[in-house]
Each structure stands twice: as structure tokens, then as C-alpha cells.
Short mmCIF file of C-alpha atoms and ligand atoms in Angstrom, two decimals:
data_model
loop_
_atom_site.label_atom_id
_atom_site.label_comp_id
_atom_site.label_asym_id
_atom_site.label_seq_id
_atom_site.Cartn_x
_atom_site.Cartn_y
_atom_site.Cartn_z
CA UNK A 1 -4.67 210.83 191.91
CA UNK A 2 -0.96 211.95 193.02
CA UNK A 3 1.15 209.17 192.32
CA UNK A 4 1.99 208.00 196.08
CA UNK A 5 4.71 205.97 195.00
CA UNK A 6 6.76 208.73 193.48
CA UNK A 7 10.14 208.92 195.30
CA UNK A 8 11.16 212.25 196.77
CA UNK A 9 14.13 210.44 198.44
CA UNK A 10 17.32 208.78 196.98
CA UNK A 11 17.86 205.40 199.24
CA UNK A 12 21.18 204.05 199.64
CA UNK A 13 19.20 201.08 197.73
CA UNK A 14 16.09 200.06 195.75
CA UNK A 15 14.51 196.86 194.28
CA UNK A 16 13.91 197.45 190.59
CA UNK A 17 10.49 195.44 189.24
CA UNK A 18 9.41 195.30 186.05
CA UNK A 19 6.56 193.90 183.98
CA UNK A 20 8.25 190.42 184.05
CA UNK A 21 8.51 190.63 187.22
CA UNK A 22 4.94 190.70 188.13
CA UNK A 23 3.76 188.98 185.26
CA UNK A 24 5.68 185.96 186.84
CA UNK A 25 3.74 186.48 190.15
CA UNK A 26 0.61 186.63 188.23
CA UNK A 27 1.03 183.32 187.08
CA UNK A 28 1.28 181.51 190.12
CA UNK A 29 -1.44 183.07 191.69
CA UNK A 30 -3.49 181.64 189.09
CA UNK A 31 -1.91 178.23 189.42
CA UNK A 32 -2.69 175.23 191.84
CA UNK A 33 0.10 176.21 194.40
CA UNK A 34 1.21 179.25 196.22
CA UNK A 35 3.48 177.66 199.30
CA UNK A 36 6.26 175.48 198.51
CA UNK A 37 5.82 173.85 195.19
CA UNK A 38 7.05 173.59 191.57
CA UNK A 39 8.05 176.88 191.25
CA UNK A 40 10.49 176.62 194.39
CA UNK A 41 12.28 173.96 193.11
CA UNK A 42 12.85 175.75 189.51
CA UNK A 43 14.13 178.33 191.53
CA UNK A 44 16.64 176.15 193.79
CA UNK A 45 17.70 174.50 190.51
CA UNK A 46 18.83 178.17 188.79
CA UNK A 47 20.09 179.19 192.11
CA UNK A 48 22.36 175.53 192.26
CA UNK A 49 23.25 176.38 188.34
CA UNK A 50 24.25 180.42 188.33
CA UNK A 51 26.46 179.10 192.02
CA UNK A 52 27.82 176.13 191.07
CA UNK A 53 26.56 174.62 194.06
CA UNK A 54 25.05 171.12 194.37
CA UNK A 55 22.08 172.09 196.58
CA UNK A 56 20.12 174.88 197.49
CA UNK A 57 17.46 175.36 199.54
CA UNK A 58 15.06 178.35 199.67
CA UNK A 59 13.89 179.54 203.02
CA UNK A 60 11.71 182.24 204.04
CA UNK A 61 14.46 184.52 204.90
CA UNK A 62 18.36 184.65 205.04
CA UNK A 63 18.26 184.82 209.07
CA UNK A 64 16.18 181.65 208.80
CA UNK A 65 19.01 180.21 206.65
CA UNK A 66 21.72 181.31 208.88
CA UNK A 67 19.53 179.66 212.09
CA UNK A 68 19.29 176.45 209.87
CA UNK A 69 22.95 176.68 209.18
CA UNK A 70 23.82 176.73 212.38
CA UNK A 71 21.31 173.64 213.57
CA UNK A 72 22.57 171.58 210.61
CA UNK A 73 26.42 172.13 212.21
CA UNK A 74 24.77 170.94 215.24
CA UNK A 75 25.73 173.83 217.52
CA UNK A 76 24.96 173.63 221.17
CA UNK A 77 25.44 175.31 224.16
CA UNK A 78 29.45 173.90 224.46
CA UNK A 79 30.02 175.61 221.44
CA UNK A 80 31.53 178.62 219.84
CA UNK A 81 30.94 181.03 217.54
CA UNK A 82 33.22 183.50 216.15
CA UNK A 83 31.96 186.05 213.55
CA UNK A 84 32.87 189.96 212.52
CA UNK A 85 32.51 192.77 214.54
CA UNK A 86 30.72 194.67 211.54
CA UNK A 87 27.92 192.65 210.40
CA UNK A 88 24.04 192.98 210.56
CA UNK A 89 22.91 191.46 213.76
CA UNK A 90 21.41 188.12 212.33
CA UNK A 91 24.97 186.77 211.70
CA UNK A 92 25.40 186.10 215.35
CA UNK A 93 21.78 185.80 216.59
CA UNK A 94 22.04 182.48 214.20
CA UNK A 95 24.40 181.12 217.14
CA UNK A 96 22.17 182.23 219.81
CA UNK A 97 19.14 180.54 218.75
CA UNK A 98 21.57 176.95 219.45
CA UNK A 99 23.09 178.56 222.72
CA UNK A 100 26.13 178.62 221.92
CA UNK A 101 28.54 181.27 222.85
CA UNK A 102 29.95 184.49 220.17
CA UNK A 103 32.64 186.33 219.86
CA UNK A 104 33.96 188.85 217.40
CA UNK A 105 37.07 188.76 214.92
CA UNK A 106 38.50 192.62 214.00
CA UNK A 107 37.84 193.66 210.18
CA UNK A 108 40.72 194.83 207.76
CA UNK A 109 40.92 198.24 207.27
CA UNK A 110 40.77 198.07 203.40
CA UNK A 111 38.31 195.74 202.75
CA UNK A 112 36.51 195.62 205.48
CA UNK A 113 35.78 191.92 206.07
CA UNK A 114 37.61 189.74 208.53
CA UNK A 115 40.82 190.46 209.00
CA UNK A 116 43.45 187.32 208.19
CA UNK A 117 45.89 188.83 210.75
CA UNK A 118 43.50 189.36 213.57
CA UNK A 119 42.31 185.90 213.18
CA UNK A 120 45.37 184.27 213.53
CA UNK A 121 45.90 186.14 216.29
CA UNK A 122 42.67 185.16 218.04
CA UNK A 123 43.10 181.72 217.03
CA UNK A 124 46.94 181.33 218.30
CA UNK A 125 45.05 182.55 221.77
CA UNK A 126 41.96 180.75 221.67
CA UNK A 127 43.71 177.62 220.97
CA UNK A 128 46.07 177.69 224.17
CA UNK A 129 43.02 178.52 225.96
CA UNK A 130 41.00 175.39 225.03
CA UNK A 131 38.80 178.14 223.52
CA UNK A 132 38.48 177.97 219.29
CA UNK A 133 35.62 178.04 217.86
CA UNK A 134 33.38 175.40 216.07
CA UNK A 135 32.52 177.88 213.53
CA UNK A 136 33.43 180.89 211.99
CA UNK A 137 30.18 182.82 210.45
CA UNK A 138 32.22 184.81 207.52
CA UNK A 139 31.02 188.17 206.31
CA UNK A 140 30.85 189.29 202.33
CA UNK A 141 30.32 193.02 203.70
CA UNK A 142 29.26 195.12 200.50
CA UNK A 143 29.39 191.74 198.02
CA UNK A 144 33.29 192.09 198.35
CA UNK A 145 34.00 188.35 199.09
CA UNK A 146 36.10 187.10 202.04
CA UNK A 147 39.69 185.83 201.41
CA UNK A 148 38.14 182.70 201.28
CA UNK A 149 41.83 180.57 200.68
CA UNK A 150 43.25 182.36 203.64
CA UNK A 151 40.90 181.19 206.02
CA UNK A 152 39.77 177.85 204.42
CA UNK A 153 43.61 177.02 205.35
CA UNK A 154 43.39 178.05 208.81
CA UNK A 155 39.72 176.24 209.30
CA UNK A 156 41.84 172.90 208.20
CA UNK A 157 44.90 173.88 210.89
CA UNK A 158 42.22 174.79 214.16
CA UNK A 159 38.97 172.56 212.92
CA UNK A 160 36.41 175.00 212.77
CA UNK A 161 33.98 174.70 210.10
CA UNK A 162 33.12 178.00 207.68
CA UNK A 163 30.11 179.40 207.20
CA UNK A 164 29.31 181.95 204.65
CA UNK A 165 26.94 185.11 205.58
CA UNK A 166 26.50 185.84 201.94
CA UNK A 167 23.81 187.78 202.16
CA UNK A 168 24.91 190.67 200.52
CA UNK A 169 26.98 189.20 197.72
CA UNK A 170 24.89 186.96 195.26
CA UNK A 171 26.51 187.58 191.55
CA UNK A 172 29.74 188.93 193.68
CA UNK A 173 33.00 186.47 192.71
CA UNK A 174 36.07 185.54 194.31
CA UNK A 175 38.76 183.64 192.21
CA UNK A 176 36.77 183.90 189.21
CA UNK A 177 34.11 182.01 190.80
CA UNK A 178 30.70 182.68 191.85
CA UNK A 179 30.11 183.31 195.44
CA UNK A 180 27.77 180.36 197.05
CA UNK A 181 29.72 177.64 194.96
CA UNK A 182 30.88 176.54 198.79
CA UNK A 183 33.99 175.35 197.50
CA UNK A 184 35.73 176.70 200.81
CA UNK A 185 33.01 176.30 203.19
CA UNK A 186 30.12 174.26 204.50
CA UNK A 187 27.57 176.74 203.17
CA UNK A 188 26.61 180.02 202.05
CA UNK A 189 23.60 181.83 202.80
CA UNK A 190 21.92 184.44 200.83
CA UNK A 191 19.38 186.99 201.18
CA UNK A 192 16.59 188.05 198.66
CA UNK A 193 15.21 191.48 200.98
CA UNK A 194 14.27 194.10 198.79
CA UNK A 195 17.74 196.12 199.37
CA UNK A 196 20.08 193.39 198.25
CA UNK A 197 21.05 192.80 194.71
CA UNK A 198 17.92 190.79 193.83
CA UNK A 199 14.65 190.30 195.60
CA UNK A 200 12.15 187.88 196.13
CA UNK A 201 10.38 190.13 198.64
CA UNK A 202 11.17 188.12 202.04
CA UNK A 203 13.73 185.24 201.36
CA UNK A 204 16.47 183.76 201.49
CA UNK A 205 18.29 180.42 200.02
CA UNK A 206 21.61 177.70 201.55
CA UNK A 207 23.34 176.36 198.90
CA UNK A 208 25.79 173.61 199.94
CA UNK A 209 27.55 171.08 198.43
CA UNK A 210 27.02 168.40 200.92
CA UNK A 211 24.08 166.01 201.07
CA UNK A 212 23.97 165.44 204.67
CA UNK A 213 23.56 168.77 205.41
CA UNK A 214 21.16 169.27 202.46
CA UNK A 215 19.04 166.39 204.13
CA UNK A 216 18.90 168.25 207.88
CA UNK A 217 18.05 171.85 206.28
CA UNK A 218 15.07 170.09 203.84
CA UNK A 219 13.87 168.47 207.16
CA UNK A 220 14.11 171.49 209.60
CA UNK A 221 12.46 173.86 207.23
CA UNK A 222 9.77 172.08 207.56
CA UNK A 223 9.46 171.22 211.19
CA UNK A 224 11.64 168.39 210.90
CA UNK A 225 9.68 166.28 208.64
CA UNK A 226 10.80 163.24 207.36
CA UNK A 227 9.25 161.93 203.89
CA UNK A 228 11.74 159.16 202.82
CA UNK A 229 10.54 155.85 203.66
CA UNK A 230 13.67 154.39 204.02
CA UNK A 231 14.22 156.89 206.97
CA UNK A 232 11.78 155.69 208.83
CA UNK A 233 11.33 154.26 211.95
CA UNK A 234 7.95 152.79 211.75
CA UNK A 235 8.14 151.03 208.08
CA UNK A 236 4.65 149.36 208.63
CA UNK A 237 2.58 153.03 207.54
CA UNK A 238 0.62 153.75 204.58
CA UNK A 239 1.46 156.37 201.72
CA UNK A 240 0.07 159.31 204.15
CA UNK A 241 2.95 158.30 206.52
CA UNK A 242 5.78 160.94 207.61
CA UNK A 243 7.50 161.11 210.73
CA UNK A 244 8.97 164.00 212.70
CA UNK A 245 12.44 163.29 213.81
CA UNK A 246 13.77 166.44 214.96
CA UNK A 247 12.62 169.79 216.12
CA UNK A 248 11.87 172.05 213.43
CA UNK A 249 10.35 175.36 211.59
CA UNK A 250 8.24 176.63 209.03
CA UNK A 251 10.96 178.82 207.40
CA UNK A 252 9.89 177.17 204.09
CA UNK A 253 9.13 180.08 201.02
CA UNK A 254 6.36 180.46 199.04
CA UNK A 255 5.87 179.82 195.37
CA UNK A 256 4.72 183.66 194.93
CA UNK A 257 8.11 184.61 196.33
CA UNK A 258 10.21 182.06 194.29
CA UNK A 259 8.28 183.33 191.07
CA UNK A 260 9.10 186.93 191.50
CA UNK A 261 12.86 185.41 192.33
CA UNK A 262 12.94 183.47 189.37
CA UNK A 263 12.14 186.47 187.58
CA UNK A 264 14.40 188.65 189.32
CA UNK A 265 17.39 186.38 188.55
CA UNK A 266 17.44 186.66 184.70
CA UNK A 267 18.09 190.58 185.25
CA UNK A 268 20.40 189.75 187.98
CA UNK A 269 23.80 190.19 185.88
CA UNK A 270 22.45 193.64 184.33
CA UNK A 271 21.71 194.67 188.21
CA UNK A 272 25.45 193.70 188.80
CA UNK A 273 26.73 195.46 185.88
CA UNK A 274 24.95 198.25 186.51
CA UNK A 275 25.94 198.67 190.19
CA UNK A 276 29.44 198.31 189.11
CA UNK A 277 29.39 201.33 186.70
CA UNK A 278 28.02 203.53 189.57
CA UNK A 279 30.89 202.89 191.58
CA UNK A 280 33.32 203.82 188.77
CA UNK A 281 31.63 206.90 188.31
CA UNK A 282 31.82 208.07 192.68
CA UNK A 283 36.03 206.41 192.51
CA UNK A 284 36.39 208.60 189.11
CA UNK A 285 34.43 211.80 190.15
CA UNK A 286 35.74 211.75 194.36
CA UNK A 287 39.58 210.30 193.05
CA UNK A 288 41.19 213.66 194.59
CA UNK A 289 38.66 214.16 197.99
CA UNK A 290 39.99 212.57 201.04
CA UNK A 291 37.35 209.91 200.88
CA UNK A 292 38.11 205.56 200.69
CA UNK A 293 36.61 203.37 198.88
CA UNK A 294 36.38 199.48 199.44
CA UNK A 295 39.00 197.57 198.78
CA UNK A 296 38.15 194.91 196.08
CA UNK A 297 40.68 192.20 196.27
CA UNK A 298 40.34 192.24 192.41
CA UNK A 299 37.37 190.75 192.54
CA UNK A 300 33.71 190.98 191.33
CA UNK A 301 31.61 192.82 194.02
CA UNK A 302 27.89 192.74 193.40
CA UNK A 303 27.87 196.39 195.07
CA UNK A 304 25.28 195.48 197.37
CA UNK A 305 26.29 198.44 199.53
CA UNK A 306 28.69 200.86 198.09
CA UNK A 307 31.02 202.07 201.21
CA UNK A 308 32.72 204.47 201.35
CA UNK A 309 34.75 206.24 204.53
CA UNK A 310 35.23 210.13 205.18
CA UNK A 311 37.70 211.60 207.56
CA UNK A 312 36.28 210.62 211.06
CA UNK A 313 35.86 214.43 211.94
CA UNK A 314 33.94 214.89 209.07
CA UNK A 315 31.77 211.45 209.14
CA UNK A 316 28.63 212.67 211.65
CA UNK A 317 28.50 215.82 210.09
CA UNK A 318 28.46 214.53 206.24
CA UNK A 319 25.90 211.77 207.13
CA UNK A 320 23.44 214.70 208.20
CA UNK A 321 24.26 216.51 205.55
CA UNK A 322 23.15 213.64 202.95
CA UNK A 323 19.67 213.24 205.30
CA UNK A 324 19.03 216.71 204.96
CA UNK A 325 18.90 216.80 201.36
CA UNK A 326 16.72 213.73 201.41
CA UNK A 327 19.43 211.27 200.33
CA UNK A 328 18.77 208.42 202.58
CA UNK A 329 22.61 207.05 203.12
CA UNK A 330 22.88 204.58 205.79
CA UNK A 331 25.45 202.95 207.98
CA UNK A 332 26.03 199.23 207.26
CA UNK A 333 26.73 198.46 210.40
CA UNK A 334 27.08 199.19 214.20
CA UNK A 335 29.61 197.27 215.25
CA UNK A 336 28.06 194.48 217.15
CA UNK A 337 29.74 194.85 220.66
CA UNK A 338 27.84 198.23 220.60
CA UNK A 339 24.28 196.79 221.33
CA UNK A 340 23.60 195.94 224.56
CA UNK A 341 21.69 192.33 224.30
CA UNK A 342 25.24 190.83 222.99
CA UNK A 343 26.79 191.81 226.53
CA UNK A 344 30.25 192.82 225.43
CA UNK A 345 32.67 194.74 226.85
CA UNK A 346 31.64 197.89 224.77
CA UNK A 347 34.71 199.66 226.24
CA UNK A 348 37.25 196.89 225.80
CA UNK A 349 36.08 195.93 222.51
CA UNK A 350 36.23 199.02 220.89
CA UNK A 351 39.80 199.08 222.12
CA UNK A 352 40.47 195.52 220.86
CA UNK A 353 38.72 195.87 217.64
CA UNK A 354 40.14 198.99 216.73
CA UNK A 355 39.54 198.41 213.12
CA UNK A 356 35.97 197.86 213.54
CA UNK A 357 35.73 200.72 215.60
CA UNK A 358 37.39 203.00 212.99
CA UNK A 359 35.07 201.98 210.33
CA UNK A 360 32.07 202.67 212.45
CA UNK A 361 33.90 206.55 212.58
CA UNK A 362 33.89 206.65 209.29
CA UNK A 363 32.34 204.44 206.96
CA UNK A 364 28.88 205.55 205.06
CA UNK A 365 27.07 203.52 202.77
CA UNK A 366 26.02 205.72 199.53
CA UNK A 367 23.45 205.39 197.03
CA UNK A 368 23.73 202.65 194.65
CA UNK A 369 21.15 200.47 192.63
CA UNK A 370 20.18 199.61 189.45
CA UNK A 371 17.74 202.36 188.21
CA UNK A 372 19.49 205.47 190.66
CA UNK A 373 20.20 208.11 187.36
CA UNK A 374 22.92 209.68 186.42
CA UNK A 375 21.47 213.29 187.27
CA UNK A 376 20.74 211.51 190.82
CA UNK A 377 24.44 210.45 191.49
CA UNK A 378 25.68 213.54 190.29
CA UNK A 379 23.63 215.19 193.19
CA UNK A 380 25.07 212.92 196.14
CA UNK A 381 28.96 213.27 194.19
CA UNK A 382 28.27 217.17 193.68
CA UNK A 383 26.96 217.48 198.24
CA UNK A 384 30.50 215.56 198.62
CA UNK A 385 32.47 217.82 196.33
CA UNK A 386 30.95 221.08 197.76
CA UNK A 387 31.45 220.23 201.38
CA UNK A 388 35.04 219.41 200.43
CA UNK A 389 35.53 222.49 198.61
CA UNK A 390 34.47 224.77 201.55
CA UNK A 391 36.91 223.34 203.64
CA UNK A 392 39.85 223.47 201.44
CA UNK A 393 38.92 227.52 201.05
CA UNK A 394 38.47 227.91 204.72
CA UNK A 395 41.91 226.05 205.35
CA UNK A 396 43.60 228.06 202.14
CA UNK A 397 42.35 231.41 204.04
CA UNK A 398 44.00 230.50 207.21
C1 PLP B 401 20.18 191.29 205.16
C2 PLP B 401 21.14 190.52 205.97
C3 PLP B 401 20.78 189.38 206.69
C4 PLP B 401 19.37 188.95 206.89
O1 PLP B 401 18.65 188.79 205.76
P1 PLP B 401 17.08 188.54 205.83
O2 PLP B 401 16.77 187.89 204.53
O3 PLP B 401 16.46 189.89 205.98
O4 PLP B 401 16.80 187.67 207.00
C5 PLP B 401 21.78 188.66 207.32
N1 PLP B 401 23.07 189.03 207.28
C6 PLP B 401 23.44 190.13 206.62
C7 PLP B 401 24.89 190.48 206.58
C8 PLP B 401 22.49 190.92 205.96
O5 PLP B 401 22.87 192.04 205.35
#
């Protein structure tokens, strides 16, 4: 039989499983519990360890986590939300499952997360307007962590309370520290999808350092159950007793997934490593193209997406060049003003948030992951080199 699973396309990511891997699955299928049960809370405990976090709590999904974030901040329909204008769309639809209202914060042009000058800006405004935000959703686009100081400072100065979109940044650092330790924010969210740096399948996990917000997210992933008896309001039950207090969700994970994370997470600082070789060898091979990288901040990125931008008259043409030669690059993301649901001012925003806008001219995410070869990135640098080339001759000629 052909081998169906052979690739004939080089993604701009991959999950990487290996005998371990399902091995670990194995074993909890054979066990007494496949939903949420032992193996979940191993998993929460490494999580809490490799973070430095007190708590975390798996869910079935990072959007979940970001909709349980936003619950346990108690956002209503008074509230706002203020996020970046380049971010995957479940940053903000977090804030519209509590009604609240969004808005967007420009990105910096060099690292591509939210910009510290733009949101002072929007915050000097906002505030004479009666208008700042309860929270800002921040962005780790790529794993290349927010300047987290920066805007801890200014939550302190406008009371707004930080929440970290971490999704694509778990083993990423900032300030020698691992991202999710939540030592600037309220939480941090992270995603397990297949793409990101490690996988659990579907998943996603909140790591906090606060118990009262620990308590609400336990409760509301599962429907808002209560099962301490001092909570109670009726203390006159029997051991069966729980009582729902709030409205809730399933968005609990399952002991399959958690295995296969568990498993995932002892190869997760080789993944890391890995990624971060790949991007030495596109900055050392492209130095003299006209192409950007990311800017760092001199920290550790986990390289979930490796970003880079090409000259905006090149940037349509170069994406469908890569998709011709099977090399499945993507674009990480349309700015968020762009789709229609969100009801912005496409026209003023892309004037406002003329960084954001830029990047969307530009910016291509290329292949990176932990088993991509050599020989394959060599391909991808070699299309980039060759398309370069041309046009210096043709421009030499003239
Ligand atoms: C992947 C991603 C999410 C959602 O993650 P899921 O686990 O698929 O729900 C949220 N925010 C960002 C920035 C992401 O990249």
C-alpha cells in the first residue's frame, strides 16, 4: 500500500510524534479513565513546574482558555477590551462571548507585537474619554514575548488588568524567564494545536498565579460545579452532593490528550532548540536579500511561526511562488479590522493602524519545525535567493 501519509508538501509547521508519544496514549486507553483524571493533573503539575506558575488548568482548547479568562475577569457588556490588530481571531472573540466591547492597539514594526508607543497613545485618549479598557488581551506573535515591564507599568497607571494570549509561545522567555510564569499579568493562556510548539492534539492550558481565579476557571470548566463543601449553600447533603453556582462549560480535556501532552513536553526543549537553529540558518543564508526578520528583544522565541517580511511589491507575488512549489507558507494573520463580523472601520483602521497594515503587506510566515531537513530549508532559502537574483539582473540590465 502507498504510504498515504507521505508528505509531498513542506507546511509552514508540523507536529513531530514519536514512539513515546503514542506509547503514552496507549496507556491510558488501557487504564480506568480517559476524561479528566490522573493523568490531567500530572500534566497541570509539569505545566505549573517548566512555567513557574502556581496553577494551571488544562482546557479543551486555548480559545476555551481565553473565554474562561475572560469570565474569570468578570467581563460584561460595560466593559472593554483592547487587544492587537494582528492576532488569530480567538483573542478577541474571548471578549465577545462576555459582551463586552474590542478594540485594537497598532503593532511595532520590528517585533511585531503591541506597540508601547501606540498604547500610550490610545490610553492618554481613552482615558480623557472615560473609555480605557478593563483588559488588555496581549499577543506573543511568533513566541517572541511582549515587553511585558512596559506594559505591566502602564496596566498599574490606567487599571486594566493583562492577559496573556500565549498561545504561540510555550518554552519562549522574556527576562530570562519562562513565558506563563504570570509574573506581569493575571494569566497566560496556551495552546497545544498540532502547529504550535507542542501538541496535545486539541488543547489548551491557564496558568495563573492567583487562587481566586484558579477557583472560577476549575468551576467553569466544568459547568460551574462546585465540589468543596465548605462552598456550599445547602451544607445538610450527602457525599454525592455538588452544587452549580454559576453558568458554565465542558471545556474540560481528556486524559488521552494530557497523556500525549505529557509526552510531548519532555521533547519540548529539543523542539525549541531545534526551531531556533532553523532560523539561524534563513538570518545567515537571506543576511544580504532585502527580507526582515523578527525582532527578538534578546529573548528566547520558541519559533512558533518564523516571520519574515519581503518588500510589499514583492509580498503577493513571493507567497504564490512558495504555493506553487508546494511549500505551504502561510500568513499569521489578517489583521483583525479586515473581517467583517468585528465591524470596524476597515478603511479608517488600516489608516490608524498603519503598522498592522504594513505587516499584513508584507509579512509571510516560512517553514519551520522540528523534523523540516536541511535539504528542505535549503529549497524554500534557494526559491528566495533565485527570485532575488532575477531581479537584481533585470535591474543591473537597465
Ligand atoms: C492557535 C491560537 C489560538 C487558539 O488556539 P486553539 O487551541 O486552537 O483554540 C488563540 N490565539 C492565538 C494567537 C493562536 O495562534
Amino acid at each position: 500500500m502507498a504510504n498515504i501519509y507521505k508528505r509531498k508538501i513542506i507546511p509552514y509547521s508540523r507536529h513531530f510524534i514519536d514512539k513515546n508519544d503514542i506509547n503514552s496514549v496507549v496507556n491510558v486507553l488501557k487504564s480506568d479513565f480517559l476524561t479528566t483524571g490522573p493523568t490531567v493533573k500530572i500534566f497541570e503539575k509539569k505545566i505549573s513546574k517548566f512555567c513557574g506558575s502556581k496553577f494551571s488548568i488544562c482546557v479543551s482548547n486555548a480559545s476555551a482558555g481565553l473565554h474562561l479568562a475572560c469570565l474569570a475577569l468578570g467581563l460584561t457588556k460595560k466593559d472593554i477590551v483592547w487587544t492587537s490588530g494582528i492576532t488569530f481571531v480567538s483573542s478577541i472573540n474571548s471578549a465577545l462571548h462576555c459582551n463586552s466591547k474590542i478594540d485594537l492597539v497598532d503593532i511595532d514594526k520590528d517585533d511585531f507585537n503591541i506597540s508601547i508607543k501606540n498604547l500610550k497613545e490610545k490610553l492618554k485618549i481613552a482615558k480623557s474619554l472615560k473609555k480605557l479598557p478593563k483588559v488588555l488581551i496581549v499577543v506573543h506573535l511568533g513566541g517572541v514575548s511582549c515587553k511585558m515591564k512596559e506594559i505591566y507599568k502602564l496596566s498599574k497607571q490606567y487599571k486594566f488588568k493583562i492577559v496573556e494570549d500565549a498561545s504561540h509561545a510555550f518554552g519562549s522567555k522574556y527576562d530570562g524567564k519562562h513565558v506563563g510564569n504570570c509574573k506581569y499579568s493575571e494569566m497566560a493562556i496556551f495552546s497545544f494545536h498540532p502547529v504550535k510548539t507542542f501538541t496535545t492534539g486539541e488543547g489548551g492550558v491557564v496558568t495563573t498565579n492567583k487562587s481566586d481565579i484558579a477557583k472560577k476557571i476549575y468551576s467553569l470548566r466544568e459547568h460551574g460545579l462546585i465540589r468543596d463543601k465548605n462552598k456550599f449553600s445547602d451544607k445538610n447533603q450527602g457525599a454525592w452532593y455538588y452544587e452549580q453556582q454559576n453558568l458554565g462549560f465542558n471545556y474540560r480535556m481528556s486524559d488521552i490528550h494530557a497523556a500525549l501532552g505529557v509526552s510531548q513536553l519532555k521533547k519540548l526543549k529539543k523542539f525549541v532548540k531545534r526551531r531556533n537553529e532553523i532560523a539561524k540558518i534563513y538570518k545567515k543564508e537571506l543576511n544580504n536579500y532585502p527580507i526582515k526578520f523578527q525582532n527578538l528583544n534578546n529573548n528566547l522565541s520558541s519559533y512558533h511561526l518564523l516571520i519574515v517580511k519581503f518588500p510589499k511589491v514583492y509580498h503577493h507575488k513571493m507567497f504564490d511562488l512558495f504555493r506553487n512549489k508546494n511549500i505551504k507558507v502561510n500568513i499569521h494573520y489578517i489583521p483583525l479590522y479586515m473581517h467583517p463580523f468585528f465591524k470596524f472601520n476597515k478603511k479608517k483602521y488600516s489608516n490608524n493602524l498603519k503598522n498592522s497594515q504594513e505587516y499584513y503587506d508584507t509579512a509571510i510566515s516560512l517553514p519551520n519545525y522540528f523534523h523540516i531537513t536541511n535539504k528542505e530549508i535549503y529549497y524554500v532559502i534557494n526559491i528566495i535567493k533565485k527570485f532575488f537574483n532575477k531581479k537584481n539582473k533585470m535591474i543591473s540590465i537597465k
